[in-house]
Amino acid sequence: MALSAPHLLLLQLFISWIFFLPRLCLCSVMQPVLLPLKAKAIPAGSILRPPNKLSFRHNVSLTVSLSVGTPPQEVTMVLDTGSELSWLHCKRTPNAASVFDPVRSSSYSPVPCLSPTCKTRTRDFSIPVSCDSKQLCHATLAYADASSVEGNLATETFRVDDSGLPGLVFGCMDSGSSSNPGEDSKTTGLIGMNRGSLSFVSQMRSPKFSYCISGRDSSGILLFGEARFPWLRPLNYTPLVQITTPLPYFDRVAYTVQLEGIKVSGKTLPLAKSVFEPDHTGAGQTMVDSGTQFTFLLGPAYNALKNEFLQQTKGLLRPLGDPNFVFQGAMDLCYRVELTRATLPQLPTVTLMLRGAEMSVSGERLLYRVPGMVREKDSVHCFTFGNSDLLGVEAYLIGHHHQQNMWMEFDLAKSRVGLAEVRCDLASQRLGLGV
């Protein structure tokens, strides 16, 4: 579920892949640099199998460069735990910097209408799949930022170094619309990583994956498989919410956790637990989403947090004082900070209380400087929690900005998410992946 933002925060993340033999949005970087695949061994005993290394960049989303097809073509894809189907742009447009050309690949195979794959149900398909004029499976995908893509389902080999995943189902998209066409044209597509049967992680049959995003420098890790590192503190696990009955507004293949409360500097907001629970329609689930930058709360929780944060920052921060300014359409708590000020004042910590675990957000991660926005001699900083009601999204979303310097493990086998605070730049260095 990708939400766009017009800011570049350059972060190069390295990825360690453990391959399991399988059965076998849209955000982008403002100045993309397609780096070649590299192989680098991690010290013996660190992981179960020798990994390969890819390059990551990130602004409002995480993107990975890898090769697809035979012979291989370099592509750049957004990593999105909120989406299922992986897809690539397959038709060059005047502004497109990166596309996949299926005509050049001998391993490309379109999915026919009569294939069972074409009948697979996924919430990613906002419009039911259909047959095109060539009797091929046609699909349309829509995202929360009003962007959409459409094209044909197909199978292809996705390669990392000398290893490959043959026969992986993806979307070969040849048209669509974007909320930010200039930037979205610079990525080739998206890797869907939720729990749906067509997601990348499901098709490669990996029981778990984890990532660690640095908020300071150009280092980080994405790992498929078991994270057995002596320096990694024990993870706190929160179970995934399981609802077997189909509900219209509940995404059953998302990484849904149970938010039970919110604290500001240790003070728990006076909200009933029912505020954080899905209602009879399924609206109100809490999703961990790497395809969304910031964190969004439903109205009652957001307003309570906003009021308490305002109260605890009186005298520390100067409110913007412009009721008409709402950053990204959902973030209406903004402040003026003197341009000459090097650091922000000490801010109250905001803690998301999950079932069995907590996620604390502090310091600079609480405020985001709006690029290019200056009021007299002040820059404009906005609170990094937004109002889901203003977005028209009936859910709580925990974005990757608040996952920085957290080891995030997605355990599909045991239906849980594990987390622990860690310096992700140091973790990357310990694994020999620092830049």
PDB file of N, CA and C in Angstrom, residues 255-325:
ATOM      1  N   TYR A 255      -0.079  -7.881   7.081  1.00  0.00           N
ATOM      2  CA  TYR A 255       0.553  -8.138   8.377  1.00  0.00           C
ATOM      3  C   TYR A 255      -0.183  -7.288   9.406  1.00  0.00           C
ATOM      4  N   THR A 256      -1.295  -7.848   9.899  1.00  0.00           N
ATOM      5  CA  THR A 256      -2.176  -7.137  10.816  1.00  0.00           C
ATOM      6  C   THR A 256      -1.824  -7.493  12.251  1.00  0.00           C
ATOM      7  N   VAL A 257      -1.503  -6.478  13.044  1.00  0.00           N
ATOM      8  CA  VAL A 257      -1.204  -6.658  14.462  1.00  0.00           C
ATOM      9  C   VAL A 257      -2.276  -5.931  15.267  1.00  0.00           C
ATOM     10  N   GLN A 258      -2.305  -6.181  16.580  1.00  0.00           N
ATOM     11  CA  GLN A 258      -3.304  -5.532  17.412  1.00  0.00           C
ATOM     12  C   GLN A 258      -2.697  -4.375  18.190  1.00  0.00           C
ATOM     13  N   LEU A 259      -3.050  -3.163  17.834  1.00  0.00           N
ATOM     14  CA  LEU A 259      -2.674  -1.977  18.594  1.00  0.00           C
ATOM     15  C   LEU A 259      -3.617  -1.883  19.787  1.00  0.00           C
ATOM     16  N   GLU A 260      -3.050  -1.752  20.988  1.00  0.00           N
ATOM     17  CA  GLU A 260      -3.863  -1.753  22.203  1.00  0.00           C
ATOM     18  C   GLU A 260      -3.858  -0.427  22.931  1.00  0.00           C
ATOM     19  N   GLY A 261      -2.954   0.482  22.552  1.00  0.00           N
ATOM     20  CA  GLY A 261      -2.911   1.774  23.221  1.00  0.00           C
ATOM     21  C   GLY A 261      -1.727   2.588  22.728  1.00  0.00           C
ATOM     22  N   ILE A 262      -1.685   3.856  23.148  1.00  0.00           N
ATOM     23  CA  ILE A 262      -0.605   4.766  22.773  1.00  0.00           C
ATOM     24  C   ILE A 262      -0.186   5.545  24.007  1.00  0.00           C
ATOM     25  N   LYS A 263       1.136   5.644  24.212  1.00  0.00           N
ATOM     26  CA  LYS A 263       1.679   6.422  25.327  1.00  0.00           C
ATOM     27  C   LYS A 263       2.482   7.606  24.796  1.00  0.00           C
ATOM     28  N   VAL A 264       2.446   8.712  25.499  1.00  0.00           N
ATOM     29  CA  VAL A 264       3.277   9.874  25.209  1.00  0.00           C
ATOM     30  C   VAL A 264       4.077  10.177  26.469  1.00  0.00           C
ATOM     31  N   SER A 265       5.394   9.949  26.389  1.00  0.00           N
ATOM     32  CA  SER A 265       6.267  10.086  27.562  1.00  0.00           C
ATOM     33  C   SER A 265       5.731   9.317  28.763  1.00  0.00           C
ATOM     34  N   GLY A 266       5.282   8.108  28.518  1.00  0.00           N
ATOM     35  CA  GLY A 266       4.816   7.256  29.594  1.00  0.00           C
ATOM     36  C   GLY A 266       3.365   7.441  29.974  1.00  0.00           C
ATOM     37  N   LYS A 267       2.723   8.491  29.476  1.00  0.00           N
ATOM     38  CA  LYS A 267       1.312   8.749  29.790  1.00  0.00           C
ATOM     39  C   LYS A 267       0.428   8.075  28.744  1.00  0.00           C
ATOM     40  N   THR A 268      -0.394   7.138  29.179  1.00  0.00           N
ATOM     41  CA  THR A 268      -1.272   6.426  28.267  1.00  0.00           C
ATOM     42  C   THR A 268      -2.481   7.281  27.904  1.00  0.00           C
ATOM     43  N   LEU A 269      -2.745   7.380  26.613  1.00  0.00           N
ATOM     44  CA  LEU A 269      -3.899   8.168  26.184  1.00  0.00           C
ATOM     45  C   LEU A 269      -5.189   7.526  26.682  1.00  0.00           C
ATOM     46  N   PRO A 270      -6.157   8.339  27.145  1.00  0.00           N
ATOM     47  CA  PRO A 270      -7.411   7.790  27.701  1.00  0.00           C
ATOM     48  C   PRO A 270      -8.359   7.322  26.598  1.00  0.00           C
ATOM     49  N   LEU A 271      -8.006   6.211  25.962  1.00  0.00           N
ATOM     50  CA  LEU A 271      -8.809   5.659  24.879  1.00  0.00           C
ATOM     51  C   LEU A 271      -9.184   4.217  25.207  1.00  0.00           C
ATOM     52  N   ALA A 272     -10.419   3.845  24.925  1.00  0.00           N
ATOM     53  CA  ALA A 272     -10.843   2.465  25.131  1.00  0.00           C
ATOM     54  C   ALA A 272     -10.161   1.559  24.118  1.00  0.00           C
ATOM     55  N   LYS A 273      -9.887   0.321  24.526  1.00  0.00           N
ATOM     56  CA  LYS A 273      -9.230  -0.614  23.619  1.00  0.00           C
ATOM     57  C   LYS A 273     -10.067  -0.869  22.364  1.00  0.00           C
ATOM     58  N   SER A 274     -11.375  -0.687  22.482  1.00  0.00           N
ATOM     59  CA  SER A 274     -12.247  -0.913  21.330  1.00  0.00           C
ATOM     60  C   SER A 274     -11.966   0.062  20.195  1.00  0.00           C
ATOM     61  N   VAL A 275     -11.347   1.214  20.516  1.00  0.00           N
ATOM     62  CA  VAL A 275     -10.993   2.194  19.490  1.00  0.00           C
ATOM     63  C   VAL A 275     -10.002   1.588  18.498  1.00  0.00           C
ATOM     64  N   PHE A 276      -9.183   0.636  18.969  1.00  0.00           N
ATOM     65  CA  PHE A 276      -8.125   0.060  18.146  1.00  0.00           C
ATOM     66  C   PHE A 276      -8.506  -1.280  17.528  1.00  0.00           C
ATOM     67  N   GLU A 277      -9.723  -1.747  17.767  1.00  0.00           N
ATOM     68  CA  GLU A 277     -10.123  -3.055  17.259  1.00  0.00           C
ATOM     69  C   GLU A 277     -10.965  -2.916  16.000  1.00  0.00           C
ATOM     70  N   PRO A 278     -10.796  -3.836  15.036  1.00  0.00           N
ATOM     71  CA  PRO A 278     -11.633  -3.799  13.836  1.00  0.00           C
ATOM     72  C   PRO A 278     -13.115  -3.918  14.198  1.00  0.00           C
ATOM     73  N   ASP A 279     -13.956  -3.195  13.465  1.00  0.00           N
ATOM     74  CA  ASP A 279     -15.393  -3.283  13.723  1.00  0.00           C
ATOM     75  C   ASP A 279     -16.009  -4.443  12.948  1.00  0.00           C
ATOM     76  N   HIS A 280     -17.340  -4.526  12.916  1.00  0.00           N
ATOM     77  CA  HIS A 280     -18.021  -5.669  12.306  1.00  0.00           C
ATOM     78  C   HIS A 280     -17.802  -5.738  10.794  1.00  0.00           C
ATOM     79  N   THR A 281     -17.353  -4.644  10.177  1.00  0.00           N
ATOM     80  CA  THR A 281     -17.061  -4.666   8.738  1.00  0.00           C
ATOM     81  C   THR A 281     -15.597  -4.999   8.452  1.00  0.00           C
ATOM     82  N   GLY A 282     -14.768  -5.026   9.502  1.00  0.00           N
ATOM     83  CA  GLY A 282     -13.338  -5.247   9.335  1.00  0.00           C
ATOM     84  C   GLY A 282     -12.536  -3.966   9.289  1.00  0.00           C
ATOM     85  N   ALA A 283     -13.210  -2.814   9.272  1.00  0.00           N
ATOM     86  CA  ALA A 283     -12.499  -1.536   9.268  1.00  0.00           C
ATOM     87  C   ALA A 283     -11.815  -1.322  10.610  1.00  0.00           C
ATOM     88  N   GLY A 284     -10.607  -0.764  10.570  1.00  0.00           N
ATOM     89  CA  GLY A 284      -9.895  -0.456  11.799  1.00  0.00           C
ATOM     90  C   GLY A 284      -8.766  -1.402  12.131  1.00  0.00           C
ATOM     91  N   GLN A 285      -8.326  -2.229  11.181  1.00  0.00           N
ATOM     92  CA  GLN A 285      -7.184  -3.102  11.450  1.00  0.00           C
ATOM     93  C   GLN A 285      -5.897  -2.282  11.455  1.00  0.00           C
ATOM     94  N   THR A 286      -4.846  -2.799  12.103  1.00  0.00           N
ATOM     95  CA  THR A 286      -3.542  -2.139  12.172  1.00  0.00           C
ATOM     96  C   THR A 286      -2.549  -2.933  11.349  1.00  0.00           C
ATOM     97  N   MET A 287      -2.014  -2.323  10.275  1.00  0.00           N
ATOM     98  CA  MET A 287      -1.140  -3.026   9.347  1.00  0.00           C
ATOM     99  C   MET A 287       0.282  -2.480   9.388  1.00  0.00           C
ATOM    100  N   VAL A 288       1.269  -3.375   9.378  1.00  0.00           N
ATOM    101  CA  VAL A 288       2.679  -3.010   9.269  1.00  0.00           C
ATOM    102  C   VAL A 288       3.001  -2.970   7.781  1.00  0.00           C
ATOM    103  N   ASP A 289       3.345  -1.784   7.267  1.00  0.00           N
ATOM    104  CA  ASP A 289       3.383  -1.575   5.825  1.00  0.00           C
ATOM    105  C   ASP A 289       4.664  -0.864   5.405  1.00  0.00           C
ATOM    106  N   SER A 290       5.570  -1.600   4.738  1.00  0.00           N
ATOM    107  CA  SER A 290       6.816  -0.982   4.275  1.00  0.00           C
ATOM    108  C   SER A 290       6.597  -0.094   3.055  1.00  0.00           C
ATOM    109  N   GLY A 291       5.422  -0.171   2.438  1.00  0.00           N
ATOM    110  CA  GLY A 291       5.132   0.651   1.277  1.00  0.00           C
ATOM    111  C   GLY A 291       4.572   2.013   1.621  1.00  0.00           C
ATOM    112  N   THR A 292       4.361   2.286   2.908  1.00  0.00           N
ATOM    113  CA  THR A 292       3.878   3.578   3.379  1.00  0.00           C
ATOM    114  C   THR A 292       4.981   4.234   4.192  1.00  0.00           C
ATOM    115  N   GLN A 293       5.178   5.530   3.998  1.00  0.00           N
ATOM    116  CA  GLN A 293       6.287   6.183   4.688  1.00  0.00           C
ATOM    117  C   GLN A 293       5.986   6.445   6.159  1.00  0.00           C
ATOM    118  N   PHE A 294       4.900   7.140   6.440  1.00  0.00           N
ATOM    119  CA  PHE A 294       4.611   7.547   7.815  1.00  0.00           C
ATOM    120  C   PHE A 294       3.557   6.643   8.446  1.00  0.00           C
ATOM    121  N   THR A 295       3.132   6.971   9.676  1.00  0.00           N
ATOM    122  CA  THR A 295       2.144   6.184  10.390  1.00  0.00           C
ATOM    123  C   THR A 295       0.835   6.962  10.442  1.00  0.00           C
ATOM    124  N   PHE A 296      -0.263   6.263  10.181  1.00  0.00           N
ATOM    125  CA  PHE A 296      -1.564   6.910  10.135  1.00  0.00           C
ATOM    126  C   PHE A 296      -2.518   6.220  11.104  1.00  0.00           C
ATOM    127  N   LEU A 297      -3.244   7.041  11.867  1.00  0.00           N
ATOM    128  CA  LEU A 297      -4.169   6.558  12.884  1.00  0.00           C
ATOM    129  C   LEU A 297      -5.578   7.022  12.554  1.00  0.00           C
ATOM    130  N   LEU A 298      -6.576   6.219  12.920  1.00  0.00           N
ATOM    131  CA  LEU A 298      -7.950   6.643  12.741  1.00  0.00           C
ATOM    132  C   LEU A 298      -8.260   7.837  13.644  1.00  0.00           C
ATOM    133  N   GLY A 299      -9.254   8.627  13.239  1.00  0.00           N
ATOM    134  CA  GLY A 299      -9.555   9.913  13.843  1.00  0.00           C
ATOM    135  C   GLY A 299      -9.504  10.001  15.358  1.00  0.00           C
ATOM    136  N   PRO A 300     -10.261   9.188  16.111  1.00  0.00           N
ATOM    137  CA  PRO A 300     -10.259   9.311  17.574  1.00  0.00           C
ATOM    138  C   PRO A 300      -8.867   9.152  18.185  1.00  0.00           C
ATOM    139  N   ALA A 301      -8.102   8.171  17.716  1.00  0.00           N
ATOM    140  CA  ALA A 301      -6.747   7.960  18.244  1.00  0.00           C
ATOM    141  C   ALA A 301      -5.817   9.085  17.811  1.00  0.00           C
ATOM    142  N   TYR A 302      -5.929   9.515  16.555  1.00  0.00           N
ATOM    143  CA  TYR A 302      -5.064  10.589  16.066  1.00  0.00           C
ATOM    144  C   TYR A 302      -5.322  11.879  16.835  1.00  0.00           C
ATOM    145  N   ASN A 303      -6.566  12.242  17.018  1.00  0.00           N
ATOM    146  CA  ASN A 303      -6.875  13.503  17.704  1.00  0.00           C
ATOM    147  C   ASN A 303      -6.395  13.480  19.148  1.00  0.00           C
ATOM    148  N   ALA A 304      -6.539  12.344  19.819  1.00  0.00           N
ATOM    149  CA  ALA A 304      -6.053  12.240  21.199  1.00  0.00           C
ATOM    150  C   ALA A 304      -4.535  12.373  21.248  1.00  0.00           C
ATOM    151  N   LEU A 305      -3.833  11.737  20.310  1.00  0.00           N
ATOM    152  CA  LEU A 305      -2.372  11.836  20.271  1.00  0.00           C
ATOM    153  C   LEU A 305      -1.936  13.256  19.931  1.00  0.00           C
ATOM    154  N   LYS A 306      -2.577  13.858  18.955  1.00  0.00           N
ATOM    155  CA  LYS A 306      -2.245  15.229  18.552  1.00  0.00           C
ATOM    156  C   LYS A 306      -2.397  16.197  19.721  1.00  0.00           C
ATOM    157  N   ASN A 307      -3.495  16.096  20.445  1.00  0.00           N
ATOM    158  CA  ASN A 307      -3.734  17.020  21.562  1.00  0.00           C
ATOM    159  C   ASN A 307      -2.719  16.822  22.680  1.00  0.00           C
ATOM    160  N   GLU A 308      -2.378  15.569  22.977  1.00  0.00           N
ATOM    161  CA  GLU A 308      -1.415  15.303  24.047  1.00  0.00           C
ATOM    162  C   GLU A 308      -0.010  15.750  23.641  1.00  0.00           C
ATOM    163  N   PHE A 309       0.366  15.530  22.384  1.00  0.00           N
ATOM    164  CA  PHE A 309       1.682  15.962  21.911  1.00  0.00           C
ATOM    165  C   PHE A 309       1.774  17.484  21.925  1.00  0.00           C
ATOM    166  N   LEU A 310       0.711  18.164  21.524  1.00  0.00           N
ATOM    167  CA  LEU A 310       0.677  19.628  21.596  1.00  0.00           C
ATOM    168  C   LEU A 310       0.863  20.101  23.031  1.00  0.00           C
ATOM    169  N   GLN A 311       0.168  19.437  23.952  1.00  0.00           N
ATOM    170  CA  GLN A 311       0.241  19.828  25.357  1.00  0.00           C
ATOM    171  C   GLN A 311       1.656  19.642  25.906  1.00  0.00           C
ATOM    172  N   GLN A 312       2.297  18.512  25.560  1.00  0.00           N
ATOM    173  CA  GLN A 312       3.612  18.224  26.125  1.00  0.00           C
ATOM    174  C   GLN A 312       4.744  18.972  25.428  1.00  0.00           C
ATOM    175  N   THR A 313       4.467  19.613  24.301  1.00  0.00           N
ATOM    176  CA  THR A 313       5.514  20.375  23.600  1.00  0.00           C
ATOM    177  C   THR A 313       5.302  21.888  23.710  1.00  0.00           C
ATOM    178  N   LYS A 314       4.394  22.301  24.542  1.00  0.00           N
ATOM    179  CA  LYS A 314       4.206  23.742  24.757  1.00  0.00           C
ATOM    180  C   LYS A 314       5.502  24.350  25.271  1.00  0.00           C
ATOM    181  N   GLY A 315       5.927  25.427  24.650  1.00  0.00           N
ATOM    182  CA  GLY A 315       7.174  26.075  25.039  1.00  0.00           C
ATOM    183  C   GLY A 315       8.402  25.469  24.383  1.00  0.00           C
ATOM    184  N   LEU A 316       8.277  24.264  23.817  1.00  0.00           N
ATOM    185  CA  LEU A 316       9.399  23.626  23.127  1.00  0.00           C
ATOM    186  C   LEU A 316       9.341  23.889  21.626  1.00  0.00           C
ATOM    187  N   LEU A 317       8.136  23.853  21.083  1.00  0.00           N
ATOM    188  CA  LEU A 317       7.949  24.013  19.644  1.00  0.00           C
ATOM    189  C   LEU A 317       6.905  25.092  19.376  1.00  0.00           C
ATOM    190  N   ARG A 318       7.059  25.801  18.260  1.00  0.00           N
ATOM    191  CA  ARG A 318       6.112  26.847  17.884  1.00  0.00           C
ATOM    192  C   ARG A 318       5.203  26.328  16.780  1.00  0.00           C
ATOM    193  N   PRO A 319       3.911  26.167  17.050  1.00  0.00           N
ATOM    194  CA  PRO A 319       2.990  25.671  16.020  1.00  0.00           C
ATOM    195  C   PRO A 319       3.001  26.557  14.776  1.00  0.00           C
ATOM    196  N   LEU A 320       2.768  25.937  13.621  1.00  0.00           N
ATOM    197  CA  LEU A 320       2.784  26.664  12.353  1.00  0.00           C
ATOM    198  C   LEU A 320       1.715  27.743  12.324  1.00  0.00           C
ATOM    199  N   GLY A 321       0.552  27.464  12.882  1.00  0.00           N
ATOM    200  CA  GLY A 321      -0.499  28.475  12.945  1.00  0.00           C
ATOM    201  C   GLY A 321      -1.217  28.705  11.631  1.00  0.00           C
ATOM    202  N   ASP A 322      -1.186  27.735  10.733  1.00  0.00           N
ATOM    203  CA  ASP A 322      -1.863  27.855   9.450  1.00  0.00           C
ATOM    204  C   ASP A 322      -2.828  26.688   9.308  1.00  0.00           C
ATOM    205  N   PRO A 323      -4.121  26.910   9.607  1.00  0.00           N
ATOM    206  CA  PRO A 323      -5.096  25.817   9.561  1.00  0.00           C
ATOM    207  C   PRO A 323      -5.327  25.262   8.165  1.00  0.00           C
ATOM    208  N   ASN A 324      -4.887  25.972   7.138  1.00  0.00           N
ATOM    209  CA  ASN A 324      -5.094  25.515   5.769  1.00  0.00           C
ATOM    210  C   ASN A 324      -3.967  24.623   5.247  1.00  0.00           C
ATOM    211  N   PHE A 325      -2.873  24.516   6.038  1.00  0.00           N
ATOM    212  CA  PHE A 325      -1.749  23.699   5.588  1.00  0.00           C
ATOM    213  C   PHE A 325      -1.866  22.304   6.185  1.00  0.00           C
TER     214      PHE A 325
END
